[in-house]
Amino acid sequence: MWRRLQSLAGSLRDLGGCTRHNSVAAFTCQNPGGGDSDNSQRALRVDKGGRTMPFQAVRLYIQDHHVVMDNGTVQVTLSKPAGLVTGIRYDGIDNLLEVLNRETNRGYWDLHWNPPGGKGIFDVISGTSFRVVVENDEQVELSFTRMWDSLLEGKYIPLNIDKRFILLRGSSGFYSYAIYKHLQEWPGFDIGETRITFKLRKDMFQYMAIADNRQRLMPLPDDLLPGRCQTLAYPEAVILVNPELPELTGEVDDKYQYSCENKDNQVHGWICFKPLVGFWQITPSDEFRTAGPLKQNLTSHVGPTTLAMFHSSHYAGKDLVLSISPGEPWKKVFGPVFIYLNSASNGEDASFLWEDAKMQMMAEVQSWPYSFPVSEDFQKSEERGNVCGRLLVKDRNISDDYILASGAYVGLAPPGDVGSWQTECKDYQFWTRADENGCFSIKSICTGDYNLYAWVPGFLGDYRFDAIVNIISGCDMDMGDLVYEPPRDGPTLWEIGIPDRSAAEFYIPDPDPKFMNNLYANHPDRFRQYGLWDRYADMYPDTDLVYTVGLSDYRKDWFFAQVVRRKDDGTHVGTTWQIKFKLDKVDRSCSYKLRVAIASATLAELQVRVNDEKARRPLFTSGLIGRDNSIARHGIHGLYRLYNVNIPGARVVEGENTIFLAQPRCTSPFQGLMYDYIRLEGPPFSGSSNEASGSFK
């Protein structure tokens, strides 16, 4: 496939003006966070003849309106004092960034904010002062700051923002981080999004890679212009009508199809085939990203654009707007992230660039926290602490013994309610996965007070260790055995799905052939195709889904999202799904428990009725919930919600019963719910694990 794409790329257009030198092999997989030995290693390179040669010392050139960092491998030009990346020279190519764009639209930090109750403002963060923080043969670190005062109220966000850029000797790339600071006496604000954006040359970078199985030759930005595409249900999604590459004709492109969970979003970027050059965004830690490891963010998309997302409300809505109140001091360091560049000789396999980028990502992760950022606000390894322990599960419906919490997600996040980590967006979070024995180790935690949180795939709900965990510099805290008791009143009578906070295990239909993105044909992420919400009406044009416990298979018979049903006149109606089940005997003096775990909700309402679909009042209603927008944005999950519904024994009967799940809100095609898992429990345990007063057939 790579050979075919290289051949195809060669015929795309004349790249013109791009020269390249092959005298020195690319030096990869540095250990940037290491000590002196690593500095000496970075001082050497290997030429094509296998000889070691010294790397050039880092040099800084300060001009009237620009400043240039140069280590002989990479040359980075920034505007002064704004701190916008205007040029990246690498491997003989004068500029990897889009030279057709203005200098303000090539490489920049940005944010989207608003005063409380005010309109949103998009802000490309431009510094107003510049200073050199470090300048020596081994490292240059530059600072571009924008300070706030009351005269700027309403024009700029009330933050002091210090953007930093770092170039190391021997490094095939550069680092960037920023310190945001709000003083107590300043007015409040909301932030919906902040990130770093790079706009690459469209005549060069046309192949995008996000994961081993998420790579493709991408449309050009011109293909998204009027007359060359057809806009679909929202502006970001289009059908390619007249693309420059004819083989893409008829495909759908939508930047949300390339979203990724934080835990998997460590390296992504672009490949140029002529010459063979890669541009990669590497995020070595999730600690400064908001909302935990499952939060989904944008990555790369048509532009060619590469993003380092630090905070966004995507797949969550207003629940993940970062709100700072008047009188609330706040400070946070975002980053550093690494912009990595690599190359290969023409005729070599281009897949090397992706594999090399992954190796470099692993080297950056191993080097975290970096030792070289100068700011005292970025805590170094010796200033941080470590925590370890073991998590066990106690669920007496499964076993009277403790169960090892294999694969549990365990993390430290600011103190809050159970599960609050998934909407926490002001401070830092530190997460890991437990091993097969439930043992976990979280290293390099910033000092401060935290709660320890966890959730275990295969079990409902969230765990929180109630006591505050205080991290001090140099601590190694062993928390011993921790026990999570997931929600449980009685034995499981039946269940639908897998409690894993995702709807991916349910039935995901084939897309309408008119709305294909061929990247996801025969792909495990089937849910990323556009327009799947409309397939429900194709399958259920007149009546809604009915699921019969014991006969139906949730992998085939439970649609991945309870969406509205489109009618012939273009309007929509709410839907009511049915779960049919039989009880061979009923204890009418006891309650049954229905547990409904929601993987996502978008302006939806869950109403539960039992054996009476027309009951004026539902047994339970969630009220209006969710702004996740996961249905439209192919997210398969948003924010996790768990509802526990008591069903009086008088509401069920011996024989056939029906639970009605209604979602009545229907003003938009994207309103609806994604279920994670549903379980009906019998009356509470009264003796051993297997004893219950109701039974199921």
Short mmCIF file of N, CA, C and O in Angstrom, two decimals, residues 393-403 459 689-690:
data_model
loop_
_atom_site.label_atom_id
_atom_site.label_comp_id
_atom_site.label_asym_id
_atom_site.label_seq_id
_atom_site.Cartn_x
_atom_site.Cartn_y
_atom_site.Cartn_z
N VAL A 393 -12.17 -5.96 43.99
CA VAL A 393 -13.60 -5.76 43.81
C VAL A 393 -14.34 -6.76 44.69
O VAL A 393 -13.98 -7.95 44.73
N LYS A 394 -15.39 -6.28 45.36
CA LYS A 394 -16.25 -7.16 46.16
C LYS A 394 -17.66 -7.10 45.58
O LYS A 394 -18.37 -6.10 45.73
N ASP A 395 -18.05 -8.14 44.87
CA ASP A 395 -19.39 -8.25 44.30
C ASP A 395 -19.91 -9.64 44.62
O ASP A 395 -19.54 -10.62 43.98
N ARG A 396 -20.77 -9.74 45.64
CA ARG A 396 -21.15 -11.06 46.12
C ARG A 396 -22.11 -11.78 45.20
O ARG A 396 -22.42 -12.95 45.44
N ASN A 397 -22.58 -11.11 44.16
CA ASN A 397 -23.33 -11.86 43.16
C ASN A 397 -22.40 -12.74 42.33
O ASN A 397 -22.82 -13.73 41.74
N ILE A 398 -21.12 -12.36 42.29
CA ILE A 398 -20.14 -13.12 41.52
C ILE A 398 -19.35 -14.06 42.41
O ILE A 398 -19.14 -15.22 42.08
N SER A 399 -18.92 -13.56 43.58
CA SER A 399 -18.08 -14.37 44.46
C SER A 399 -18.11 -13.80 45.86
O SER A 399 -18.23 -12.59 46.05
N ASP A 400 -17.99 -14.68 46.85
CA ASP A 400 -17.84 -14.23 48.23
C ASP A 400 -16.41 -13.77 48.49
O ASP A 400 -16.14 -13.13 49.51
N ASP A 401 -15.49 -14.09 47.59
CA ASP A 401 -14.10 -13.69 47.73
C ASP A 401 -13.86 -12.39 46.97
O ASP A 401 -14.64 -11.98 46.11
N TYR A 402 -12.76 -11.75 47.29
CA TYR A 402 -12.37 -10.56 46.56
C TYR A 402 -11.98 -10.93 45.13
O TYR A 402 -11.41 -11.99 44.88
N ILE A 403 -12.26 -10.02 44.22
CA ILE A 403 -11.95 -10.20 42.81
C ILE A 403 -10.85 -9.21 42.44
O ILE A 403 -10.92 -8.03 42.80
N PHE A 459 -17.48 -3.85 35.55
CA PHE A 459 -18.25 -3.57 36.76
C PHE A 459 -18.84 -2.17 36.67
O PHE A 459 -18.21 -1.24 36.16
N SER A 689 -24.74 -15.72 48.68
CA SER A 689 -24.61 -15.02 47.41
C SER A 689 -25.67 -15.44 46.43
O SER A 689 -26.10 -14.66 45.59
N ASN A 690 -26.10 -16.68 46.48
CA ASN A 690 -26.99 -17.20 45.46
C ASN A 690 -28.45 -17.23 45.88
O ASN A 690 -29.31 -17.71 45.16
#
